[in-house]
PDB file of C-alpha atoms in Angstrom:
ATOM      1  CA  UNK A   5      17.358 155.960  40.143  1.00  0.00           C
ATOM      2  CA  UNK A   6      15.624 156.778  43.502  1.00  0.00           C
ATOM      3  CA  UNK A   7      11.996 155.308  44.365  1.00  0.00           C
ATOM      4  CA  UNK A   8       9.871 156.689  47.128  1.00  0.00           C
ATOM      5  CA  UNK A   9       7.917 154.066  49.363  1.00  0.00           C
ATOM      6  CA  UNK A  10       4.542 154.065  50.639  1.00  0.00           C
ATOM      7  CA  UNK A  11       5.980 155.295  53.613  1.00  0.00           C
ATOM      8  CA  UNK A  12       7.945 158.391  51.812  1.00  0.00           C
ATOM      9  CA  UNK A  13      11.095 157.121  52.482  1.00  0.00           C
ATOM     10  CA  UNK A  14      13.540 157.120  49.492  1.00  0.00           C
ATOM     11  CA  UNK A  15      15.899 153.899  48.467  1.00  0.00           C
ATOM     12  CA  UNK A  16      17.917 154.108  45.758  1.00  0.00           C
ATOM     13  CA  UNK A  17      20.507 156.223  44.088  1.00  0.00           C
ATOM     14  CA  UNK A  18      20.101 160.146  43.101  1.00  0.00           C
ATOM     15  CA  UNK A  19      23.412 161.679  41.634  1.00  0.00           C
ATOM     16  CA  UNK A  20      26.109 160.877  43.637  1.00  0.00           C
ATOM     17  CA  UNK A  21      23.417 160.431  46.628  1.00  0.00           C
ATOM     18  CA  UNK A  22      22.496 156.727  47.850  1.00  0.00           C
ATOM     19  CA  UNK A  23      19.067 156.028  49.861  1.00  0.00           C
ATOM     20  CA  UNK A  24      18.842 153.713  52.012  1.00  0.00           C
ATOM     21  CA  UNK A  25      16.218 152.231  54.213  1.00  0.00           C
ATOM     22  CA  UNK A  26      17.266 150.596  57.376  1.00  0.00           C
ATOM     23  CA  UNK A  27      14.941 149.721  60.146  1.00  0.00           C
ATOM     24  CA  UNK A  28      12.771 152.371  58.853  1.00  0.00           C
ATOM     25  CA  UNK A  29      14.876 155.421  59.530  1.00  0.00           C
ATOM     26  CA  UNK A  30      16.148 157.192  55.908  1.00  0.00           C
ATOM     27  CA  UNK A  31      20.087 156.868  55.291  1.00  0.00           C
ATOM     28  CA  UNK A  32      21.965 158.643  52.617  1.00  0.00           C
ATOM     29  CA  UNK A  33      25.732 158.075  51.900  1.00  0.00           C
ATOM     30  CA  UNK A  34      27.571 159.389  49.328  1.00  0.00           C
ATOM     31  CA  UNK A  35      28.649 157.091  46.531  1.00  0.00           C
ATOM     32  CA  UNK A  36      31.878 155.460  46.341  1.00  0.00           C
ATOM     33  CA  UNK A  37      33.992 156.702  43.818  1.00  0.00           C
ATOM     34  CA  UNK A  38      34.541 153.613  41.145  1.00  0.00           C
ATOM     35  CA  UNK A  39      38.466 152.587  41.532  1.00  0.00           C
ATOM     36  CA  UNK A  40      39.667 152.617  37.885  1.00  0.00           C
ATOM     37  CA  UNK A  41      42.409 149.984  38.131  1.00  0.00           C
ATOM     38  CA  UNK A  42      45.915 149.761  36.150  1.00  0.00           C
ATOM     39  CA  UNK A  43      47.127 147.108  33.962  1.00  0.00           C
ATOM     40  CA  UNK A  44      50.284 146.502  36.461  1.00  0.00           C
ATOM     41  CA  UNK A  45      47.125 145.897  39.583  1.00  0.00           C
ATOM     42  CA  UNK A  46      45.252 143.931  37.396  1.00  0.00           C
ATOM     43  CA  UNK A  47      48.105 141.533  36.826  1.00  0.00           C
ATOM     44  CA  UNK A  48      49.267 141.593  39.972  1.00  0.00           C
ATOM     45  CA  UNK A  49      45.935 140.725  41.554  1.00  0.00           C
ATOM     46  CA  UNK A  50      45.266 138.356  38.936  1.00  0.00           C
ATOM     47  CA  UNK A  51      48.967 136.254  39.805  1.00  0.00           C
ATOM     48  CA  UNK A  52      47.418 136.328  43.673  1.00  0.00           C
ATOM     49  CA  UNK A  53      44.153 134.680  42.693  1.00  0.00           C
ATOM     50  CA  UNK A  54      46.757 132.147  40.445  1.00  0.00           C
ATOM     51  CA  UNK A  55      48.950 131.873  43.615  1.00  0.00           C
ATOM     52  CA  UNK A  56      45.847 130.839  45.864  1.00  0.00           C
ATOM     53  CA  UNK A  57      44.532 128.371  43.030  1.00  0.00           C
ATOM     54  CA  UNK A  58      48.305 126.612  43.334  1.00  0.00           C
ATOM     55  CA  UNK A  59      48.521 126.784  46.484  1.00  0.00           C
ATOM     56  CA  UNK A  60      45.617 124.850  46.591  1.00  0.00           C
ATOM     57  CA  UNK A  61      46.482 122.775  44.243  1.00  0.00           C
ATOM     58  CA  UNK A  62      50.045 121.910  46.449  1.00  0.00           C
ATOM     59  CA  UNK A  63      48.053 121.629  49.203  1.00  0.00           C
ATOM     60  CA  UNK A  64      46.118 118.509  47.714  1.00  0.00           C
ATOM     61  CA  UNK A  65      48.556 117.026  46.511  1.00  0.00           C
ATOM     62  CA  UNK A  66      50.981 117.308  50.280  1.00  0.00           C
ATOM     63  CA  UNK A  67      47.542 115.648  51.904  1.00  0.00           C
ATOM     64  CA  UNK A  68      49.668 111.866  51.906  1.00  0.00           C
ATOM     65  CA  UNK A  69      52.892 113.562  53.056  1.00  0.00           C
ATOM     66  CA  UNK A  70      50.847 115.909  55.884  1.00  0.00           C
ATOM     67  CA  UNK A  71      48.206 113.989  56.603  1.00  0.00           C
ATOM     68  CA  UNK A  72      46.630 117.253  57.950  1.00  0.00           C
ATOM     69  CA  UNK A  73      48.878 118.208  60.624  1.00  0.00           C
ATOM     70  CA  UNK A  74      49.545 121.549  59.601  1.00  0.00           C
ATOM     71  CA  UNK A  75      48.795 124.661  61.630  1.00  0.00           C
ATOM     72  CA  UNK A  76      45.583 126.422  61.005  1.00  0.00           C
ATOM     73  CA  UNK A  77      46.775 129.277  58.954  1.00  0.00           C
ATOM     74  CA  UNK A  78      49.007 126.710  56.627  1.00  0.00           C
ATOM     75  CA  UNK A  79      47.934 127.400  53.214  1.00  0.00           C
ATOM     76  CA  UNK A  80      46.938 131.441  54.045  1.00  0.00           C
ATOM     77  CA  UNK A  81      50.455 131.180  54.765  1.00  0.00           C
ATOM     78  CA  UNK A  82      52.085 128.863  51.267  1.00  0.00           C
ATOM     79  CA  UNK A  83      49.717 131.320  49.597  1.00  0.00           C
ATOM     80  CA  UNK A  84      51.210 134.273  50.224  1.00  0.00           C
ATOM     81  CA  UNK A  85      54.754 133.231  50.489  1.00  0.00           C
ATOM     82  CA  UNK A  86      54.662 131.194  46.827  1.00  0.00           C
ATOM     83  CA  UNK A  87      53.344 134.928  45.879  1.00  0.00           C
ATOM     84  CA  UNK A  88      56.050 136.961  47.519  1.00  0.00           C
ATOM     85  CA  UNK A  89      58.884 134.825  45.567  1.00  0.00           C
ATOM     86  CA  UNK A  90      57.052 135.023  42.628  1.00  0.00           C
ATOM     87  CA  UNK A  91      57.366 138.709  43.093  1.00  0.00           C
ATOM     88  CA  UNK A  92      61.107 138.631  43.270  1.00  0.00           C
ATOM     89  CA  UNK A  93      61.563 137.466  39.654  1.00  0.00           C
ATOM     90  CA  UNK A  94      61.562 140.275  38.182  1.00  0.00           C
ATOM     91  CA  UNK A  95      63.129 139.601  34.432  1.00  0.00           C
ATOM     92  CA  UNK A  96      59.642 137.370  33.436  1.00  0.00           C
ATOM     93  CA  UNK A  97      56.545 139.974  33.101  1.00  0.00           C
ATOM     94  CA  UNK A  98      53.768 140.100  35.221  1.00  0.00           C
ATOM     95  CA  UNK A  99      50.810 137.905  34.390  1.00  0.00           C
ATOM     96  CA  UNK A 100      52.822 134.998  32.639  1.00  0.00           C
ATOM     97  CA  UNK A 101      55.181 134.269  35.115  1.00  0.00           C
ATOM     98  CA  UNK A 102      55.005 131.113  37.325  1.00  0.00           C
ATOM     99  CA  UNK A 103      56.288 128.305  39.467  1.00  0.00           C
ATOM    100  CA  UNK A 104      57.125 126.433  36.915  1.00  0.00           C
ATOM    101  CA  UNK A 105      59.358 129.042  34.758  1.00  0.00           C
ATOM    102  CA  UNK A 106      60.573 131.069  37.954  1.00  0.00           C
ATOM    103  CA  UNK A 107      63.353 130.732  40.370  1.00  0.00           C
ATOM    104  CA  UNK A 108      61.772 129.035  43.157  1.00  0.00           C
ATOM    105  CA  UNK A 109      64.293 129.128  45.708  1.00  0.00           C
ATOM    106  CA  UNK A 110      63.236 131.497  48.216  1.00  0.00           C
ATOM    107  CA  UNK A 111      60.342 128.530  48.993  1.00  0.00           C
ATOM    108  CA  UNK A 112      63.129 127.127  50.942  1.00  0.00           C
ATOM    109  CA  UNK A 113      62.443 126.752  54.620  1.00  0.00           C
ATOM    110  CA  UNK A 114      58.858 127.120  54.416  1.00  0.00           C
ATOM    111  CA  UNK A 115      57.363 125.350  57.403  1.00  0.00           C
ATOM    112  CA  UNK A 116      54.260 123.469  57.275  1.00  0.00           C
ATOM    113  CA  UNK A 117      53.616 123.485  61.041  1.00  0.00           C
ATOM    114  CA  UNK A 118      54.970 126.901  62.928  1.00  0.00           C
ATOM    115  CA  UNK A 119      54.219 125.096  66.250  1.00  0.00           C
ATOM    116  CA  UNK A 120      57.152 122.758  65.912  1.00  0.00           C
ATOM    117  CA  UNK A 121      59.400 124.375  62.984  1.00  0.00           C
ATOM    118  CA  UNK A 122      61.611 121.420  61.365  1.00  0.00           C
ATOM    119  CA  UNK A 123      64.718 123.655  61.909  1.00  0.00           C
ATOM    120  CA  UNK A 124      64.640 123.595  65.207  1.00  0.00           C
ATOM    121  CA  UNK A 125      63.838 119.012  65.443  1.00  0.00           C
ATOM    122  CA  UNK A 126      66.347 118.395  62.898  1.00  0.00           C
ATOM    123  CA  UNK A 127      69.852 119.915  63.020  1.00  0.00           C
ATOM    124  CA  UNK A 128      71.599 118.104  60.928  1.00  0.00           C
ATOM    125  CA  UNK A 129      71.866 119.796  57.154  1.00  0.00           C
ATOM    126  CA  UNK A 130      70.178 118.328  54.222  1.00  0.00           C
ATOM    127  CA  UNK A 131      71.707 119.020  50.892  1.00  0.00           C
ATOM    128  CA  UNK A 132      69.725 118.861  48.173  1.00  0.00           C
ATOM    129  CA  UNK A 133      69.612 119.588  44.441  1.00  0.00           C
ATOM    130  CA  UNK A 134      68.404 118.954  40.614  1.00  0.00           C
ATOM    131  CA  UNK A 135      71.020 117.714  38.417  1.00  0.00           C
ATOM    132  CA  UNK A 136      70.976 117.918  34.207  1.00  0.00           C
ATOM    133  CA  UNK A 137      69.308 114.650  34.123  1.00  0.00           C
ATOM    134  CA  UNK A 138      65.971 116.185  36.401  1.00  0.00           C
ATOM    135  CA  UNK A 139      66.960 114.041  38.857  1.00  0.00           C
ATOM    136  CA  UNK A 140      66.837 115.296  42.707  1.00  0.00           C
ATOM    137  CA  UNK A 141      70.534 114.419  44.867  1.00  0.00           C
ATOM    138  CA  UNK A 142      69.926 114.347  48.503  1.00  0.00           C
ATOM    139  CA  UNK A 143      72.523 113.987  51.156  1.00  0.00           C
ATOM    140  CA  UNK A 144      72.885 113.597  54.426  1.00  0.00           C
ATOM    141  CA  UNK A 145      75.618 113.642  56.720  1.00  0.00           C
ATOM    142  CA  UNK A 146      76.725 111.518  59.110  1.00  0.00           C
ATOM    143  CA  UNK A 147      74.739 112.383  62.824  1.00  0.00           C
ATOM    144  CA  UNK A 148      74.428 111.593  66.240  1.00  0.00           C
ATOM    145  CA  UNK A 149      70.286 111.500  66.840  1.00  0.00           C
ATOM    146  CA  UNK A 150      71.287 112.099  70.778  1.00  0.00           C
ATOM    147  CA  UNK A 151      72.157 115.763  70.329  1.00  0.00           C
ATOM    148  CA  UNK A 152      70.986 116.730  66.698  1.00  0.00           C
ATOM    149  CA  UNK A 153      67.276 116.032  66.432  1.00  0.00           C
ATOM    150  CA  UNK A 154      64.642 116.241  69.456  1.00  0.00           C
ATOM    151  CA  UNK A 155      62.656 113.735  69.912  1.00  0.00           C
ATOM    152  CA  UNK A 156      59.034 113.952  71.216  1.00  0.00           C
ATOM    153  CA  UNK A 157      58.435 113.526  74.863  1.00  0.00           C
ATOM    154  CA  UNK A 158      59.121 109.862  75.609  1.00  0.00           C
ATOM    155  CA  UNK A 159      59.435 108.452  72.283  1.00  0.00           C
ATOM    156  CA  UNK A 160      63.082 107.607  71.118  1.00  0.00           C
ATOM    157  CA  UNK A 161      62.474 105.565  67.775  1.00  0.00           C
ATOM    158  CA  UNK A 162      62.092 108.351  64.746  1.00  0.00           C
ATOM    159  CA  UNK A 163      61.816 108.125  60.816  1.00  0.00           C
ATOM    160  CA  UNK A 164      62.817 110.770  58.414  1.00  0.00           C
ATOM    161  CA  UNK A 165      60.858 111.380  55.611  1.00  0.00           C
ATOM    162  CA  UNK A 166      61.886 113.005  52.700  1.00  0.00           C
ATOM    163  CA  UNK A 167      59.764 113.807  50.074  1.00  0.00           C
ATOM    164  CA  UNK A 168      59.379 114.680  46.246  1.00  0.00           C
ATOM    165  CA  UNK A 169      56.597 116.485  44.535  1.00  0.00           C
ATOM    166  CA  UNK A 170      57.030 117.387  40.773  1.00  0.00           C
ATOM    167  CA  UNK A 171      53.779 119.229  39.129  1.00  0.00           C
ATOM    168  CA  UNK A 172      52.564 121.153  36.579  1.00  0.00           C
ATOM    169  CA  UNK A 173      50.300 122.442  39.065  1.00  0.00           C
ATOM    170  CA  UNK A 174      47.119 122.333  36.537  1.00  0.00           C
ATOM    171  CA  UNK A 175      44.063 120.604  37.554  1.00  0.00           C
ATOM    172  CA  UNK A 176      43.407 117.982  35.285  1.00  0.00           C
ATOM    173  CA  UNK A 177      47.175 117.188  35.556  1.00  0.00           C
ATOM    174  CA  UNK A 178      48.692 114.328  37.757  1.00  0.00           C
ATOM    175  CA  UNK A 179      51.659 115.514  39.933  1.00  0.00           C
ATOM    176  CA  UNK A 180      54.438 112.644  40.283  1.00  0.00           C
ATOM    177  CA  UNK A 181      55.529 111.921  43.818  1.00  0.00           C
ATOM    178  CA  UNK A 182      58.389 109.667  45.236  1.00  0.00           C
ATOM    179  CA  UNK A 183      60.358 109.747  48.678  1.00  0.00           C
ATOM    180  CA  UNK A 184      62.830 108.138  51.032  1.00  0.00           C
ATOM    181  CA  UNK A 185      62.134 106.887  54.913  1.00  0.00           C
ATOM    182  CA  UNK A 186      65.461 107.283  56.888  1.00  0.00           C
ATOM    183  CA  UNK A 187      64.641 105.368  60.523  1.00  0.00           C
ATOM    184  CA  UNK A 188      66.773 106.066  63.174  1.00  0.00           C
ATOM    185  CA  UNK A 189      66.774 105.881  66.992  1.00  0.00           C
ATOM    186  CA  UNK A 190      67.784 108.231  70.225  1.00  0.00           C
ATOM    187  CA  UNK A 191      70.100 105.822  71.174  1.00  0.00           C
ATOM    188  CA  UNK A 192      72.184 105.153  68.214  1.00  0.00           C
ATOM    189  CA  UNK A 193      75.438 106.112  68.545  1.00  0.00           C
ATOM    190  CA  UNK A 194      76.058 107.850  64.582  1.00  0.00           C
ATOM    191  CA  UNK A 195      73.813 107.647  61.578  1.00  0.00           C
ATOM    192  CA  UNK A 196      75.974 106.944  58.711  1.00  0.00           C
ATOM    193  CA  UNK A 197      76.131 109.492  55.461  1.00  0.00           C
ATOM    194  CA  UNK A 198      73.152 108.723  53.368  1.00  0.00           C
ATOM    195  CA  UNK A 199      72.530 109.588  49.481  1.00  0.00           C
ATOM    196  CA  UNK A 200      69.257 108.904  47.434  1.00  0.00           C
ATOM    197  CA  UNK A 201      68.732 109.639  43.939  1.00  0.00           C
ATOM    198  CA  UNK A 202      64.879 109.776  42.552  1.00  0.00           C
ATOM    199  CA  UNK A 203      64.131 109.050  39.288  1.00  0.00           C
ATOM    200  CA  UNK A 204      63.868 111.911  36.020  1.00  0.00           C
ATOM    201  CA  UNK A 205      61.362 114.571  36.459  1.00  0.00           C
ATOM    202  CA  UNK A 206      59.350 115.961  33.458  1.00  0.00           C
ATOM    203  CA  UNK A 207      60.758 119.125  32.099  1.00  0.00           C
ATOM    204  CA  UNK A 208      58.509 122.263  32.936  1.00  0.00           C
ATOM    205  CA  UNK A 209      57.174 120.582  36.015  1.00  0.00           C
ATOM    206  CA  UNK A 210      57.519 122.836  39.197  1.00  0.00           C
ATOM    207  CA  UNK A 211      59.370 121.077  41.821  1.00  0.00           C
ATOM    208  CA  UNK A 212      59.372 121.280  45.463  1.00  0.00           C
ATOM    209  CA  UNK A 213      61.465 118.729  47.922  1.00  0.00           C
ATOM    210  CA  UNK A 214      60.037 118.597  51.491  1.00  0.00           C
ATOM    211  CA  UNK A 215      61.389 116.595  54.815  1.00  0.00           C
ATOM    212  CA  UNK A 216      59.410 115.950  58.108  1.00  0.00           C
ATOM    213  CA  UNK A 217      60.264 114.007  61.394  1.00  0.00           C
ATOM    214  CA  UNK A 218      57.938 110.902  61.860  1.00  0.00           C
ATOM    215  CA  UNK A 219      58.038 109.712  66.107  1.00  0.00           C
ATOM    216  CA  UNK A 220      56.718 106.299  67.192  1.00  0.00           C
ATOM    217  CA  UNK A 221      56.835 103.602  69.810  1.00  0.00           C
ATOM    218  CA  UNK A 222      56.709 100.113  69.131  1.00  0.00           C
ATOM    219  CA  UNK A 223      55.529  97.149  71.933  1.00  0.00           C
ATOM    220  CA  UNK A 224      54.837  93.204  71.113  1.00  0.00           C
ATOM    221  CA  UNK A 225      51.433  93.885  69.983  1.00  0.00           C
ATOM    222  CA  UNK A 226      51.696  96.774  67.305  1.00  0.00           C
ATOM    223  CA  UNK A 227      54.875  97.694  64.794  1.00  0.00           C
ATOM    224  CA  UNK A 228      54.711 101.120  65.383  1.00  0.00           C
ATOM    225  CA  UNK A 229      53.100 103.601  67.063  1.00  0.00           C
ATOM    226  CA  UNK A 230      53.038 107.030  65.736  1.00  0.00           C
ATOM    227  CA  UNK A 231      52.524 110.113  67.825  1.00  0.00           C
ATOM    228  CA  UNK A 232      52.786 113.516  65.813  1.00  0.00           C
ATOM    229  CA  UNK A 233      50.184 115.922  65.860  1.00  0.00           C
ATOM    230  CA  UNK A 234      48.725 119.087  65.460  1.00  0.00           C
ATOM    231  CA  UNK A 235      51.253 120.622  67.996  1.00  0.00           C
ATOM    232  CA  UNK A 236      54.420 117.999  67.101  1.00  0.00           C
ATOM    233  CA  UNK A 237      54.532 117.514  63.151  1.00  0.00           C
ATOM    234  CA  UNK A 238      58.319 119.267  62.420  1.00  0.00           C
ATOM    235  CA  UNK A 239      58.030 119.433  58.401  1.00  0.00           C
ATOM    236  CA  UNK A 240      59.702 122.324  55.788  1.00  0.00           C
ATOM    237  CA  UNK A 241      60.233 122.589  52.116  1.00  0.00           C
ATOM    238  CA  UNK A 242      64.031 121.945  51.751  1.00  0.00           C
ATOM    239  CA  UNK A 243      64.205 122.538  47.934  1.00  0.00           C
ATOM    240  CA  UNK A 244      61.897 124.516  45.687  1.00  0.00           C
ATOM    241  CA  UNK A 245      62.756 125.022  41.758  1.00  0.00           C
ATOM    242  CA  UNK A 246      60.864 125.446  38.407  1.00  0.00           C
ATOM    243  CA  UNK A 247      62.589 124.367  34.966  1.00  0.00           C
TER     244      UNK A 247
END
C-alpha cells in the first residue's frame, strides 16, 4: 500500500511499483522479484552458516596454540575451505553431513598465517595418522635444522610445536587438546627421528593435528625470548579427520 504525504509525494508500494522518498525528490523502482529457493540451496546455504559457526568454534579453541598471529582474513579463509571439503563428500546428504562424520582430509595444509606459510619454514615431512585405538602417531625424521627449516632473522634457537585438537565442535562441549614441543637449534648438526603417541580420542569427535615453528633468543637474564608475529608465525593443519 502507497500513502501520499503532505507534500504529495508517494512512499510505499503500488503493484509491482515502489515509492520512495529521498531528499524530497519522488523515486519509483520496480519490485524485486521474490527468489523462491530450492531444497538443495537451502541446505547448502544452511551447511555454510554451520561451516562459519565451526569455524568459529575451531577458531576459539586454536586461541592457546595461535595466540592471535594469524593473518587478517584467517577464519574468512578456515570458513570457506572446511566448506569446500565438506562439499567433496558426496555419499552423506546435504544438510546432515559434517566434520565429524566426513572425510576430512583435504583440511590438510591449511595455513594459519599466508605471510609465512609453514611449508616453506619447515621442510622436513611430518607423518601423521589415527590408529584403531583413536590414538594420533606422529613422526619425524631425522634433519639437519641448517638447511631444512628457516629460521627468523637472527634468531637460531627454535621449538616445534605440534598440536592436537579433538572436538565435537558443539558449544556447550569441551574440545580435548594435547601436544608435543620439539626444541632444536641452527647449529645442531642432525635432529634425531622422533615419535609421539597422544592419548585415545573420543569416538565421533572431529579431529584436526596442527604444527607451527616457535623462534626465540635466550641471554642470562630471561629463558627465552620469543619473536613470532603477525608477519613470522609459520603454522598449518598437518592432519584433519572425522570418525
Amino acid at each position: 500500500m502507497a500513502r501520499l504525504n503532505k507534500k504529495n509525494i508517494l512512499s510505499g508500494r503500488i503493484a509491482n511499483l515502489v515509492f520512495r522518498n529521498v531528499g524530497g525528490k519522488q523515486i519509483v523502482q520496480s519490485r524485486p522479484e521474490e527468489m523462491n529457493q530450492t531444497k538443495a540451496t537451502k541446505l547448502s546455504s544452511s551447511e555454510f552458516t554451520q561451516c562459519s559457526r565451526w569455524a568459529k568454534i575451531l577458531r576459539l579453541s586454536l586461541l592457546p596454540f595461535l595466540v592471535g598471529l594469524t593473518d587478517t582474513y584467517m577464519y574468512k579463509r578456515l570458513t570457506a575451505r572446511l566448506y569446500a571439503v565438506l562439499q567433496t563428500n558426496t555419499s552423506i546428504p546435504k544438510g546432515l553431513r559434517t566434520p565429524c562424520n566426513a572425510d576430512m582430509g583435504a583440511l590438510v595444509g591449511f595455513e594459519f598465517n599466508t605471510h609465512s606459510p609453514f611449508v616453506d619454514y619447515f621442510l622436513p615431512q611430518i607423518e601423521v595418522h589415527l590408529d584403531s585405538q583413536r590414538q594420533i602417531n606422529v613422526m619425524l625424521p631425522e634433519f639437519e635444522p641448517k638447511t631444512e627449516v628457516v629460521f627468523a632473522e637472527r634468531t637460531y634457537q627454535a621449538e616445534l610445536v605440534v598440536s592436537v585438537l579433538a572436538t565435537h565442535l558443539e558449544p556447550n562441549t569441551a574440545a580435548i587438546e594435547t601436544h608435543f614441543i620439539l626444541p632444536f637449534e641452527r647449529q645442531t648438526p642432525l635432529v634425531p627421528e622422533t615419535q609421539w603417541t597422544s592419548f585415545a580420542l573420543p569416538v565421533d569427535y572431529f579431529v584436526m593435528v596442527s604444527a607451527k615453528i616457535l623462534y626465540y633468543n635466550t641471554n642470562t637474564f630471561t629463558v627465552k625470548n620469543y619473536v613470532n608475529s603477525k608477519e613470522l608465525n609459520p603454522a598449518c593443519v598437518i592432519f584433519a579427520a572425522g570418525s
